[in-house]
PDB file of C-alpha atoms in Angstrom:
ATOM      1  CA  ILE I  13      94.841 146.087 140.812  1.00 80.00           C
ATOM      2  CA  LEU I  14      93.144 142.740 141.335  1.00 84.00           C
ATOM      3  CA  LEU I  15      90.808 143.302 138.371  1.00 85.00           C
ATOM      4  CA  PHE I  16      93.753 144.085 136.091  1.00 88.00           C
ATOM      5  CA  SER I  17      95.879 141.119 137.249  1.00 90.00           C
ATOM      6  CA  ALA I  18      95.843 137.681 135.620  1.00 89.00           C
ATOM      7  CA  PRO I  19      93.307 135.158 136.941  1.00 89.00           C
ATOM      8  CA  PHE I  20      94.670 132.301 139.031  1.00 89.00           C
ATOM      9  CA  SER I  21      92.994 130.005 136.486  1.00 90.00           C
ATOM     10  CA  PHE I  22      94.973 131.485 133.556  1.00 91.00           C
ATOM     11  CA  PRO I  23      95.869 128.374 131.514  1.00 87.00           C
ATOM     12  CA  GLY I  24      99.440 127.655 130.519  1.00 78.00           C
ATOM     13  CA  LYS I  25     100.304 127.701 126.818  1.00 78.00           C
ATOM     14  CA  LEU I  26      97.110 129.558 125.932  1.00 85.00           C
ATOM     15  CA  LEU I  27      96.160 130.198 122.313  1.00 83.00           C
ATOM     16  CA  VAL I  28      93.700 132.984 121.538  1.00 87.00           C
ATOM     17  CA  HIS I  29      92.429 133.395 118.000  1.00 86.00           C
ATOM     18  CA  ILE I  30      90.956 136.833 117.287  1.00 87.00           C
ATOM     19  CA  GLU I  31      88.698 136.828 114.258  1.00 86.00           C
ATOM     20  CA  SER I  32      88.778 139.777 111.883  1.00 84.00           C
ATOM     21  CA  GLY I  33      85.903 142.146 112.643  1.00 84.00           C
ATOM     22  CA  SER I  34      85.514 141.085 116.284  1.00 87.00           C
ATOM     23  CA  THR I  35      84.090 143.809 118.540  1.00 89.00           C
ATOM     24  CA  GLY I  36      85.594 144.808 121.866  1.00 89.00           C
ATOM     25  CA  GLN I  37      82.702 143.037 123.569  1.00 90.00           C
ATOM     26  CA  ASP I  38      83.363 139.871 121.538  1.00 92.00           C
ATOM     27  CA  ILE I  39      87.059 139.895 122.413  1.00 92.00           C
ATOM     28  CA  ALA I  40      86.487 140.559 126.111  1.00 92.00           C
ATOM     29  CA  HIS I  41      83.903 137.760 126.304  1.00 94.00           C
ATOM     30  CA  GLN I  42      86.240 135.355 124.510  1.00 94.00           C
ATOM     31  CA  LEU I  43      89.157 136.149 126.813  1.00 94.00           C
ATOM     32  CA  LYS I  44      86.953 135.812 129.883  1.00 93.00           C
ATOM     33  CA  SER I  45      85.675 132.406 128.693  1.00 93.00           C
ATOM     34  CA  GLN I  46      89.282 131.287 128.197  1.00 92.00           C
ATOM     35  CA  HIS I  47      90.195 132.448 131.733  1.00 92.00           C
ATOM     36  CA  ALA I  48      92.673 135.019 130.414  1.00 93.00           C
ATOM     37  CA  ILE I  49      91.093 138.047 132.145  1.00 93.00           C
ATOM     38  CA  ARG I  50      89.125 138.678 135.344  1.00 92.00           C
ATOM     39  CA  SER I  51      86.670 141.330 134.151  1.00 92.00           C
ATOM     40  CA  GLU I  52      85.136 141.855 130.723  1.00 91.00           C
ATOM     41  CA  LEU I  53      84.197 145.439 131.623  1.00 91.00           C
ATOM     42  CA  VAL I  54      87.722 146.368 132.740  1.00 91.00           C
ATOM     43  CA  PHE I  55      89.214 144.842 129.621  1.00 92.00           C
ATOM     44  CA  ARG I  56      86.782 146.694 127.344  1.00 90.00           C
ATOM     45  CA  ILE I  57      87.821 149.935 129.040  1.00 89.00           C
ATOM     46  CA  LEU I  58      91.474 149.111 128.328  1.00 89.00           C
ATOM     47  CA  LEU I  59      90.675 148.383 124.684  1.00 88.00           C
ATOM     48  CA  ARG I  60      88.995 151.803 124.406  1.00 86.00           C
ATOM     49  CA  LEU I  61      92.074 153.445 125.922  1.00 85.00           C
ATOM     50  CA  TYR I  62      94.201 151.707 123.278  1.00 79.00           C
ATOM     51  CA  GLY I  63      91.815 152.543 120.434  1.00 73.00           C
ATOM     52  CA  ASP I  64      89.034 149.918 120.768  1.00 63.00           C
ATOM     53  CA  SER I  65      88.589 146.896 118.498  1.00 61.00           C
ATOM     54  CA  THR I  66      89.052 148.897 115.310  1.00 66.00           C
ATOM     55  CA  HIS I  67      92.758 148.954 116.162  1.00 77.00           C
ATOM     56  CA  ILE I  68      93.023 145.285 117.135  1.00 86.00           C
ATOM     57  CA  VAL I  69      95.211 143.087 114.923  1.00 87.00           C
ATOM     58  CA  ALA I  70      93.359 139.859 114.106  1.00 85.00           C
ATOM     59  CA  GLY I  71      95.216 136.563 114.298  1.00 82.00           C
ATOM     60  CA  THR I  72      96.355 133.839 116.708  1.00 84.00           C
ATOM     61  CA  TYR I  73      98.123 134.955 119.893  1.00 88.00           C
ATOM     62  CA  TYR I  74     100.210 132.704 122.126  1.00 88.00           C
ATOM     63  CA  PHE I  75     100.494 133.205 125.880  1.00 89.00           C
ATOM     64  CA  PRO I  76     103.080 130.783 127.325  1.00 86.00           C
ATOM     65  CA  ASP I  77     102.162 131.916 130.848  1.00 89.00           C
ATOM     66  CA  ALA I  78      99.828 134.260 132.740  1.00 92.00           C
ATOM     67  CA  GLN I  79      99.804 137.933 131.665  1.00 92.00           C
ATOM     68  CA  ASN I  80      97.869 140.866 133.085  1.00 93.00           C
ATOM     69  CA  ALA I  81      95.099 142.696 131.250  1.00 93.00           C
ATOM     70  CA  PHE I  82      97.343 145.637 130.327  1.00 92.00           C
ATOM     71  CA  SER I  83      99.837 143.320 128.610  1.00 92.00           C
ATOM     72  CA  ILE I  84      97.133 141.395 126.751  1.00 93.00           C
ATOM     73  CA  ALA I  85      95.374 144.534 125.519  1.00 92.00           C
ATOM     74  CA  TRP I  86      98.638 146.069 124.327  1.00 91.00           C
ATOM     75  CA  ARG I  87      99.658 142.889 122.487  1.00 91.00           C
ATOM     76  CA  LEU I  88      96.313 142.804 120.675  1.00 92.00           C
ATOM     77  CA  ARG I  89      96.757 146.454 119.784  1.00 89.00           C
ATOM     78  CA  VAL I  90     100.248 146.057 118.229  1.00 88.00           C
ATOM     79  CA  GLY I  91      99.808 142.511 116.880  1.00 87.00           C
ATOM     80  CA  ASN I  92     102.430 140.856 119.088  1.00 88.00           C
ATOM     81  CA  PHE I  93     101.525 137.224 118.413  1.00 85.00           C
ATOM     82  CA  ASP I  94     104.586 135.754 120.208  1.00 84.00           C
ATOM     83  CA  ILE I  95     104.548 132.648 118.048  1.00 79.00           C
ATOM     84  CA  GLU I  96     107.952 131.093 117.396  1.00 78.00           C
ATOM     85  CA  PRO I  97     108.699 127.849 115.529  1.00 83.00           C
ATOM     86  CA  VAL I  98     108.982 124.794 117.762  1.00 87.00           C
ATOM     87  CA  ARG I  99     111.639 122.159 117.084  1.00 92.00           C
ATOM     88  CA  VAL I 100     110.017 118.708 117.128  1.00 96.00           C
ATOM     89  CA  THR I 101     111.957 115.463 116.662  1.00 97.00           C
ATOM     90  CA  ILE I 102     110.067 112.320 115.661  1.00 97.00           C
ATOM     91  CA  PRO I 103     112.344 109.288 116.146  1.00 97.00           C
ATOM     92  CA  GLU I 104     112.541 106.439 113.675  1.00 97.00           C
ATOM     93  CA  GLY I 105     110.111 103.674 114.560  1.00 96.00           C
ATOM     94  CA  THR I 106     107.432 106.033 115.908  1.00 96.00           C
ATOM     95  CA  SER I 107     103.804 105.116 115.286  1.00 96.00           C
ATOM     96  CA  VAL I 108     101.163 107.711 114.436  1.00 97.00           C
ATOM     97  CA  LYS I 109      99.672 107.495 117.938  1.00 96.00           C
ATOM     98  CA  GLN I 110     103.103 108.048 119.442  1.00 96.00           C
ATOM     99  CA  MET I 111     103.626 110.993 117.065  1.00 97.00           C
ATOM    100  CA  SER I 112     100.416 112.564 118.327  1.00 97.00           C
ATOM    101  CA  VAL I 113     101.690 112.395 121.914  1.00 96.00           C
ATOM    102  CA  ILE I 114     105.030 113.992 120.954  1.00 97.00           C
ATOM    103  CA  LEU I 115     103.364 116.757 118.960  1.00 96.00           C
ATOM    104  CA  ALA I 116     100.745 117.492 121.620  1.00 94.00           C
ATOM    105  CA  ASP I 117     103.463 117.731 124.258  1.00 92.00           C
ATOM    106  CA  GLN I 118     105.525 120.252 122.297  1.00 91.00           C
ATOM    107  CA  ILE I 119     103.023 122.273 120.245  1.00 89.00           C
ATOM    108  CA  ALA I 120     100.488 124.382 122.111  1.00 81.00           C
ATOM    109  CA  GLY I 121      97.018 124.121 120.615  1.00 81.00           C
ATOM    110  CA  PHE I 122      97.801 120.897 118.774  1.00 90.00           C
ATOM    111  CA  ASP I 123      94.616 119.231 117.490  1.00 92.00           C
ATOM    112  CA  THR I 124      95.178 115.565 118.364  1.00 96.00           C
ATOM    113  CA  THR I 125      91.774 114.371 117.131  1.00 96.00           C
ATOM    114  CA  THR I 126      92.154 115.852 113.658  1.00 96.00           C
ATOM    115  CA  PHE I 127      95.767 114.714 113.416  1.00 97.00           C
ATOM    116  CA  LEU I 128      94.893 111.094 114.200  1.00 97.00           C
ATOM    117  CA  LYS I 129      91.988 111.149 111.744  1.00 97.00           C
ATOM    118  CA  LEU I 130      94.277 112.322 108.939  1.00 98.00           C
ATOM    119  CA  ALA I 131      97.452 110.488 109.912  1.00 98.00           C
ATOM    120  CA  LEU I 132      96.314 106.982 110.884  1.00 97.00           C
ATOM    121  CA  PRO I 133      95.484 106.019 107.268  1.00 97.00           C
ATOM    122  CA  GLN I 134      99.062 107.036 106.399  1.00 97.00           C
ATOM    123  CA  GLU I 135     100.799 104.956 109.076  1.00 98.00           C
ATOM    124  CA  GLY I 136     104.367 104.275 107.940  1.00 97.00           C
ATOM    125  CA  TYR I 137     104.365 107.037 105.327  1.00 98.00           C
ATOM    126  CA  LEU I 138     104.946 110.023 107.637  1.00 98.00           C
ATOM    127  CA  PHE I 139     108.695 110.382 107.760  1.00 98.00           C
ATOM    128  CA  PRO I 140     110.552 110.395 111.113  1.00 97.00           C
ATOM    129  CA  ASP I 141     112.757 113.485 111.222  1.00 97.00           C
ATOM    130  CA  THR I 142     113.298 116.823 112.963  1.00 96.00           C
ATOM    131  CA  TYR I 143     110.747 119.487 112.044  1.00 95.00           C
ATOM    132  CA  PHE I 144     109.919 123.074 112.913  1.00 91.00           C
ATOM    133  CA  PHE I 145     106.230 123.740 113.497  1.00 90.00           C
ATOM    134  CA  TYR I 146     104.414 126.818 114.757  1.00 83.00           C
ATOM    135  CA  THR I 147     102.250 126.974 117.838  1.00 81.00           C
ATOM    136  CA  GLY I 148      98.662 126.318 116.802  1.00 79.00           C
ATOM    137  CA  GLU I 149      99.694 125.041 113.376  1.00 82.00           C
ATOM    138  CA  ASP I 150      96.909 123.284 111.505  1.00 86.00           C
ATOM    139  CA  ALA I 151      96.970 119.492 111.909  1.00 93.00           C
ATOM    140  CA  ASN I 152      96.359 119.031 108.192  1.00 92.00           C
ATOM    141  CA  ASP I 153      99.488 121.075 107.410  1.00 91.00           C
ATOM    142  CA  ILE I 154     101.547 119.010 109.855  1.00 94.00           C
ATOM    143  CA  VAL I 155     100.436 115.725 108.275  1.00 97.00           C
ATOM    144  CA  LYS I 156     101.099 117.175 104.824  1.00 95.00           C
ATOM    145  CA  THR I 157     104.636 118.191 105.838  1.00 95.00           C
ATOM    146  CA  LEU I 158     105.402 114.726 107.253  1.00 97.00           C
ATOM    147  CA  ARG I 159     104.076 113.009 104.122  1.00 97.00           C
ATOM    148  CA  GLU I 160     105.885 115.335 101.720  1.00 95.00           C
ATOM    149  CA  ASN I 161     109.144 114.603 103.530  1.00 96.00           C
ATOM    150  CA  PHE I 162     108.520 110.881 103.123  1.00 97.00           C
ATOM    151  CA  ASP I 163     107.913 111.332  99.390  1.00 96.00           C
ATOM    152  CA  THR I 164     111.112 113.383  99.103  1.00 95.00           C
ATOM    153  CA  GLN I 165     113.206 110.788 100.947  1.00 96.00           C
ATOM    154  CA  ILE I 166     111.796 107.916  98.899  1.00 96.00           C
ATOM    155  CA  ALA I 167     112.468 109.800  95.660  1.00 96.00           C
ATOM    156  CA  ASP I 168     116.234 109.672  96.309  1.00 95.00           C
ATOM    157  CA  ILE I 169     117.896 107.906  93.376  1.00 96.00           C
ATOM    158  CA  HIS I 170     119.659 105.341  95.593  1.00 94.00           C
ATOM    159  CA  VAL I 171     116.450 104.471  97.433  1.00 95.00           C
ATOM    160  CA  GLN I 172     114.539 104.226  94.168  1.00 96.00           C
ATOM    161  CA  SER I 173     117.213 101.924  92.762  1.00 95.00           C
ATOM    162  CA  ALA I 174     116.972  99.658  95.804  1.00 95.00           C
ATOM    163  CA  LEU I 175     113.181  99.572  95.639  1.00 96.00           C
ATOM    164  CA  HIS I 176     113.230  98.750  91.936  1.00 96.00           C
ATOM    165  CA  ALA I 177     115.824  96.003  92.393  1.00 95.00           C
ATOM    166  CA  SER I 178     113.746  94.349  95.124  1.00 95.00           C
ATOM    167  CA  GLY I 179     110.895  93.675  92.705  1.00 95.00           C
ATOM    168  CA  LYS I 180     108.408  94.331  95.516  1.00 96.00           C
ATOM    169  CA  SER I 181     105.770  97.033  95.909  1.00 96.00           C
ATOM    170  CA  LEU I 182     106.437 100.112  98.009  1.00 97.00           C
ATOM    171  CA  SER I 183     103.689  99.138 100.458  1.00 97.00           C
ATOM    172  CA  THR I 184     105.255  95.702 100.965  1.00 98.00           C
ATOM    173  CA  ILE I 185     108.694  97.191 101.570  1.00 98.00           C
ATOM    174  CA  ILE I 186     107.427  99.854 103.970  1.00 98.00           C
ATOM    175  CA  THR I 187     105.474  97.282 105.972  1.00 98.00           C
ATOM    176  CA  MET I 188     108.517  95.025 106.217  1.00 98.00           C
ATOM    177  CA  ALA I 189     110.764  97.988 107.048  1.00 98.00           C
ATOM    178  CA  SER I 190     108.448  98.989 109.890  1.00 98.00           C
ATOM    179  CA  LEU I 191     108.972  95.531 111.439  1.00 97.00           C
ATOM    180  CA  LEU I 192     112.743  95.700 110.954  1.00 97.00           C
ATOM    181  CA  GLU I 193     112.856  99.163 112.546  1.00 97.00           C
ATOM    182  CA  LYS I 194     111.453  97.750 115.769  1.00 95.00           C
ATOM    183  CA  GLU I 195     113.059  94.305 115.642  1.00 94.00           C
ATOM    184  CA  ALA I 196     116.727  95.177 115.045  1.00 95.00           C
ATOM    185  CA  PRO I 197     118.874  98.178 116.050  1.00 92.00           C
ATOM    186  CA  ASP I 198     121.439  98.336 113.242  1.00 95.00           C
ATOM    187  CA  THR I 199     121.940  97.750 109.521  1.00 96.00           C
ATOM    188  CA  ILE I 200     123.686  94.370 109.711  1.00 96.00           C
ATOM    189  CA  ASN I 201     121.088  92.781 111.981  1.00 96.00           C
ATOM    190  CA  ARG I 202     118.232  94.380 110.052  1.00 97.00           C
ATOM    191  CA  GLN I 203     119.504  92.825 106.836  1.00 97.00           C
ATOM    192  CA  MET I 204     119.859  89.426 108.521  1.00 97.00           C
ATOM    193  CA  VAL I 205     116.402  89.624 110.103  1.00 97.00           C
ATOM    194  CA  ALA I 206     115.020  90.746 106.736  1.00 97.00           C
ATOM    195  CA  ASP I 207     116.413  87.602 105.118  1.00 97.00           C
ATOM    196  CA  ILE I 208     114.765  85.452 107.784  1.00 97.00           C
ATOM    197  CA  LEU I 209     111.391  87.171 107.503  1.00 98.00           C
ATOM    198  CA  TRP I 210     111.335  87.071 103.694  1.00 97.00           C
ATOM    199  CA  LYS I 211     112.291  83.408 103.939  1.00 97.00           C
ATOM    200  CA  ARG I 212     109.446  82.678 106.348  1.00 97.00           C
ATOM    201  CA  LEU I 213     107.018  84.361 103.975  1.00 97.00           C
ATOM    202  CA  SER I 214     108.275  82.236 101.088  1.00 96.00           C
ATOM    203  CA  ILE I 215     107.662  78.980 102.961  1.00 96.00           C
ATOM    204  CA  ASP I 216     104.276  80.114 104.340  1.00 96.00           C
ATOM    205  CA  MET I 217     105.589  80.218 107.896  1.00 96.00           C
ATOM    206  CA  PRO I 218     104.166  82.768 110.390  1.00 96.00           C
ATOM    207  CA  LEU I 219     106.525  85.700 110.842  1.00 97.00           C
ATOM    208  CA  GLN I 220     106.252  85.523 114.654  1.00 95.00           C
ATOM    209  CA  VAL I 221     107.435  89.093 115.189  1.00 95.00           C
ATOM    210  CA  ASP I 222     106.972  90.404 118.725  1.00 92.00           C
ATOM    211  CA  ALA I 223     107.277  94.043 117.610  1.00 93.00           C
ATOM    212  CA  VAL I 224     103.633  94.058 116.506  1.00 95.00           C
ATOM    213  CA  PHE I 225     102.234  93.681 120.021  1.00 93.00           C
ATOM    214  CA  PRO I 226     102.873  97.226 121.291  1.00 92.00           C
ATOM    215  CA  TYR I 227     101.069  98.405 118.141  1.00 93.00           C
ATOM    216  CA  ILE I 228      98.149  96.044 118.804  1.00 93.00           C
ATOM    217  CA  THR I 229      97.826  96.519 122.568  1.00 90.00           C
ATOM    218  CA  GLY I 230      99.416  99.911 123.197  1.00 84.00           C
ATOM    219  CA  LYS I 231     101.583  98.340 125.900  1.00 78.00           C
ATOM    220  CA  ASN I 232     105.343  98.568 126.250  1.00 73.00           C
ATOM    221  CA  GLY I 233     107.287  95.926 124.351  1.00 64.00           C
ATOM    222  CA  ASP I 234     108.622  94.511 127.625  1.00 69.00           C
ATOM    223  CA  ASP I 235     105.085  93.878 128.889  1.00 74.00           C
ATOM    224  CA  ILE I 236     104.104  91.169 126.382  1.00 80.00           C
ATOM    225  CA  THR I 237     102.229  88.270 127.994  1.00 83.00           C
ATOM    226  CA  GLN I 238     101.326  84.807 126.762  1.00 86.00           C
ATOM    227  CA  ASN I 239      97.748  86.009 126.274  1.00 89.00           C
ATOM    228  CA  ASP I 240      98.980  88.572 123.746  1.00 89.00           C
ATOM    229  CA  TYR I 241     100.224  85.834 121.424  1.00 90.00           C
ATOM    230  CA  VAL I 242      96.667  84.643 120.789  1.00 91.00           C
ATOM    231  CA  ILE I 243      95.026  88.058 120.334  1.00 93.00           C
ATOM    232  CA  ASP I 244      92.665  87.997 117.376  1.00 92.00           C
ATOM    233  CA  SER I 245      94.163  90.785 115.281  1.00 95.00           C
ATOM    234  CA  PRO I 246      95.252  90.830 111.623  1.00 95.00           C
ATOM    235  CA  TYR I 247      98.496  92.393 112.931  1.00 96.00           C
ATOM    236  CA  ASN I 248      99.215  89.329 115.103  1.00 96.00           C
ATOM    237  CA  THR I 249     102.049  87.639 113.222  1.00 96.00           C
ATOM    238  CA  TYR I 250     101.723  84.506 115.332  1.00 95.00           C
ATOM    239  CA  THR I 251      98.091  83.745 114.482  1.00 95.00           C
ATOM    240  CA  HIS I 252      98.101  85.211 110.947  1.00 95.00           C
ATOM    241  CA  LYS I 253     100.517  84.294 108.199  1.00 95.00           C
ATOM    242  CA  GLY I 254     101.998  86.872 105.870  1.00 96.00           C
ATOM    243  CA  LEU I 255     102.805  90.502 106.476  1.00 97.00           C
ATOM    244  CA  PRO I 256     100.533  92.639 108.652  1.00 97.00           C
ATOM    245  CA  PRO I 257      97.886  94.656 106.770  1.00 96.00           C
ATOM    246  CA  GLY I 258     100.152  97.697 106.896  1.00 97.00           C
ATOM    247  CA  PRO I 259     103.118  99.313 108.661  1.00 98.00           C
ATOM    248  CA  ILE I 260     103.245  99.433 112.451  1.00 97.00           C
ATOM    249  CA  THR I 261     105.627 102.400 112.654  1.00 96.00           C
ATOM    250  CA  SER I 262     107.339 104.995 110.491  1.00 97.00           C
ATOM    251  CA  PRO I 263     110.641 103.417 109.399  1.00 97.00           C
ATOM    252  CA  GLY I 264     113.775 105.369 108.587  1.00 97.00           C
ATOM    253  CA  ILE I 265     115.732 105.066 105.351  1.00 97.00           C
ATOM    254  CA  ASP I 266     118.145 102.505 106.808  1.00 97.00           C
ATOM    255  CA  ALA I 267     115.313 100.089 107.630  1.00 97.00           C
ATOM    256  CA  ILE I 268     113.665 100.716 104.264  1.00 98.00           C
ATOM    257  CA  VAL I 269     116.854  99.921 102.368  1.00 97.00           C
ATOM    258  CA  ALA I 270     117.550  96.915 104.628  1.00 97.00           C
ATOM    259  CA  ALA I 271     114.172  95.505 103.605  1.00 97.00           C
ATOM    260  CA  THR I 272     115.350  95.603  99.983  1.00 97.00           C
ATOM    261  CA  HIS I 273     118.896  94.357 100.665  1.00 93.00           C
ATOM    262  CA  ALA I 274     118.440  91.289 102.840  1.00 93.00           C
ATOM    263  CA  SER I 275     121.588  89.314 103.645  1.00 93.00           C
ATOM    264  CA  SER I 276     121.837  85.747 102.392  1.00 93.00           C
ATOM    265  CA  THR I 277     121.980  83.498 105.457  1.00 94.00           C
ATOM    266  CA  PRO I 278     121.232  79.871 106.365  1.00 95.00           C
ATOM    267  CA  TYR I 279     119.148  81.019 109.313  1.00 97.00           C
ATOM    268  CA  LEU I 280     115.422  80.763 109.955  1.00 97.00           C
ATOM    269  CA  TYR I 281     115.357  81.867 113.590  1.00 97.00           C
ATOM    270  CA  TYR I 282     116.726  84.753 115.631  1.00 96.00           C
ATOM    271  CA  LEU I 283     116.435  86.344 119.034  1.00 94.00           C
ATOM    272  CA  SER I 284     117.738  89.376 120.870  1.00 91.00           C
ATOM    273  CA  GLY I 285     119.564  88.170 123.956  1.00 91.00           C
ATOM    274  CA  LYS I 286     119.970  89.722 127.384  1.00 90.00           C
ATOM    275  CA  ASP I 287     123.638  90.128 126.499  1.00 90.00           C
ATOM    276  CA  GLY I 288     122.635  92.803 123.981  1.00 89.00           C
ATOM    277  CA  ASN I 289     123.476  90.698 120.927  1.00 93.00           C
ATOM    278  CA  PHE I 290     121.422  88.916 118.272  1.00 95.00           C
ATOM    279  CA  HIS I 291     121.684  85.138 118.085  1.00 96.00           C
ATOM    280  CA  TYR I 292     120.740  83.156 114.983  1.00 96.00           C
ATOM    281  CA  SER I 293     120.025  79.508 114.226  1.00 96.00           C
ATOM    282  CA  ALA I 294     118.992  77.430 111.232  1.00 96.00           C
ATOM    283  CA  THR I 295     116.796  75.054 113.220  1.00 96.00           C
ATOM    284  CA  TYR I 296     114.104  75.301 115.857  1.00 95.00           C
ATOM    285  CA  GLU I 297     116.243  73.165 118.147  1.00 96.00           C
ATOM    286  CA  GLY I 298     118.989  75.753 117.825  1.00 96.00           C
ATOM    287  CA  GLN I 299     116.494  78.507 118.637  1.00 95.00           C
ATOM    288  CA  LEU I 300     115.442  76.675 121.812  1.00 95.00           C
ATOM    289  CA  ALA I 301     119.080  76.332 122.810  1.00 95.00           C
ATOM    290  CA  ASN I 302     119.656  80.063 122.262  1.00 94.00           C
ATOM    291  CA  GLN I 303     116.567  80.915 124.279  1.00 93.00           C
ATOM    292  CA  LYS I 304     117.796  78.802 127.166  1.00 94.00           C
ATOM    293  CA  LYS I 305     121.241  80.361 127.004  1.00 93.00           C
ATOM    294  CA  TYR I 306     120.530  84.026 126.273  1.00 91.00           C
ATOM    295  CA  ARG I 307     117.080  84.754 127.719  1.00 84.00           C
TER     296      ARG I 307
END
C-alpha cells in the first residue's frame, strides 16, 4: 500500500509532460524525478497492467494535489489531462514584472523567465484585462495574447480618432498614459494632470512624477525616500527632463484617452492630499501652501 500511495514530497500544482514515444521506463523515471511516485518498478508494473506505454496518451497532465500511483497510471492511459482554463485579471496600471507575479501565482507551470524576456521590451503595450489561460500555457502565447488585445483596443475608431487629433506618436501617448494611470484615479483628474505634465514638457520643466519610483526601485509607492529623488535613472523625472524612455505600466483606455484629451487649466502644480482629493495651484508658492495643508 505504501509503494502505491503518493509520496509525502508530491508537489502541489504539478505539471507532467509526456512526450510521444516515451517508454514505460522513461515515464516511470520522469515521474519519480518529479516526486509523483514512490517506486519506478511498481509504476511500470501498473503501466503493464493498463497496457504499457503503447497505450499512454502523450501530452501535458496537471495534478493539482497528490494522487496515488493507480490514479496517475489510469489518467495516462485514458488521457485525462485535467487542464481547465484559469481566469486571470491584470489590473490597469500593472507593470510587466507585476504581471509575471500575478500569472505565476495563478497558472501552474508558468515560465516567469521566458515571460519577462519577451514581455519587458513591450512594457505598456500588453493590455490590462481579464483573460483565460491554460495551465502550462506557453509564455510566448501569453505575451502574444496580451499584445494582440492591446492592438485590438487601440484600433477602436474612437481611440484612433483621439490619437490622431493629439498629433503625438503612439509611444509618446502610451508613456504619458502610463504616468497618468498611476498618478490619478479618475478621468477628470487624469485630464487635469495631463494638462500640467504636457505644460511642463513644453516649458522644459522636469515632470517630477513620483509614480516612476516604484518602477525604478521595486518598492511600494508609499516607501519613497529623499534618496530616491536623486537616483541616477533615465526614468527619474526629477533628475531628467522630458518623458521617461518608455511606459512604466500598462495603461487602460481611459488613461490613454486622457493623455490625448488634456483639460485646459491655469495650473502647473498638483498633489494628492491625505483627504483623498487632488489639489491644484498655478504657482510654486501655492503648491507649498497645499503641501502644508493637505500632507
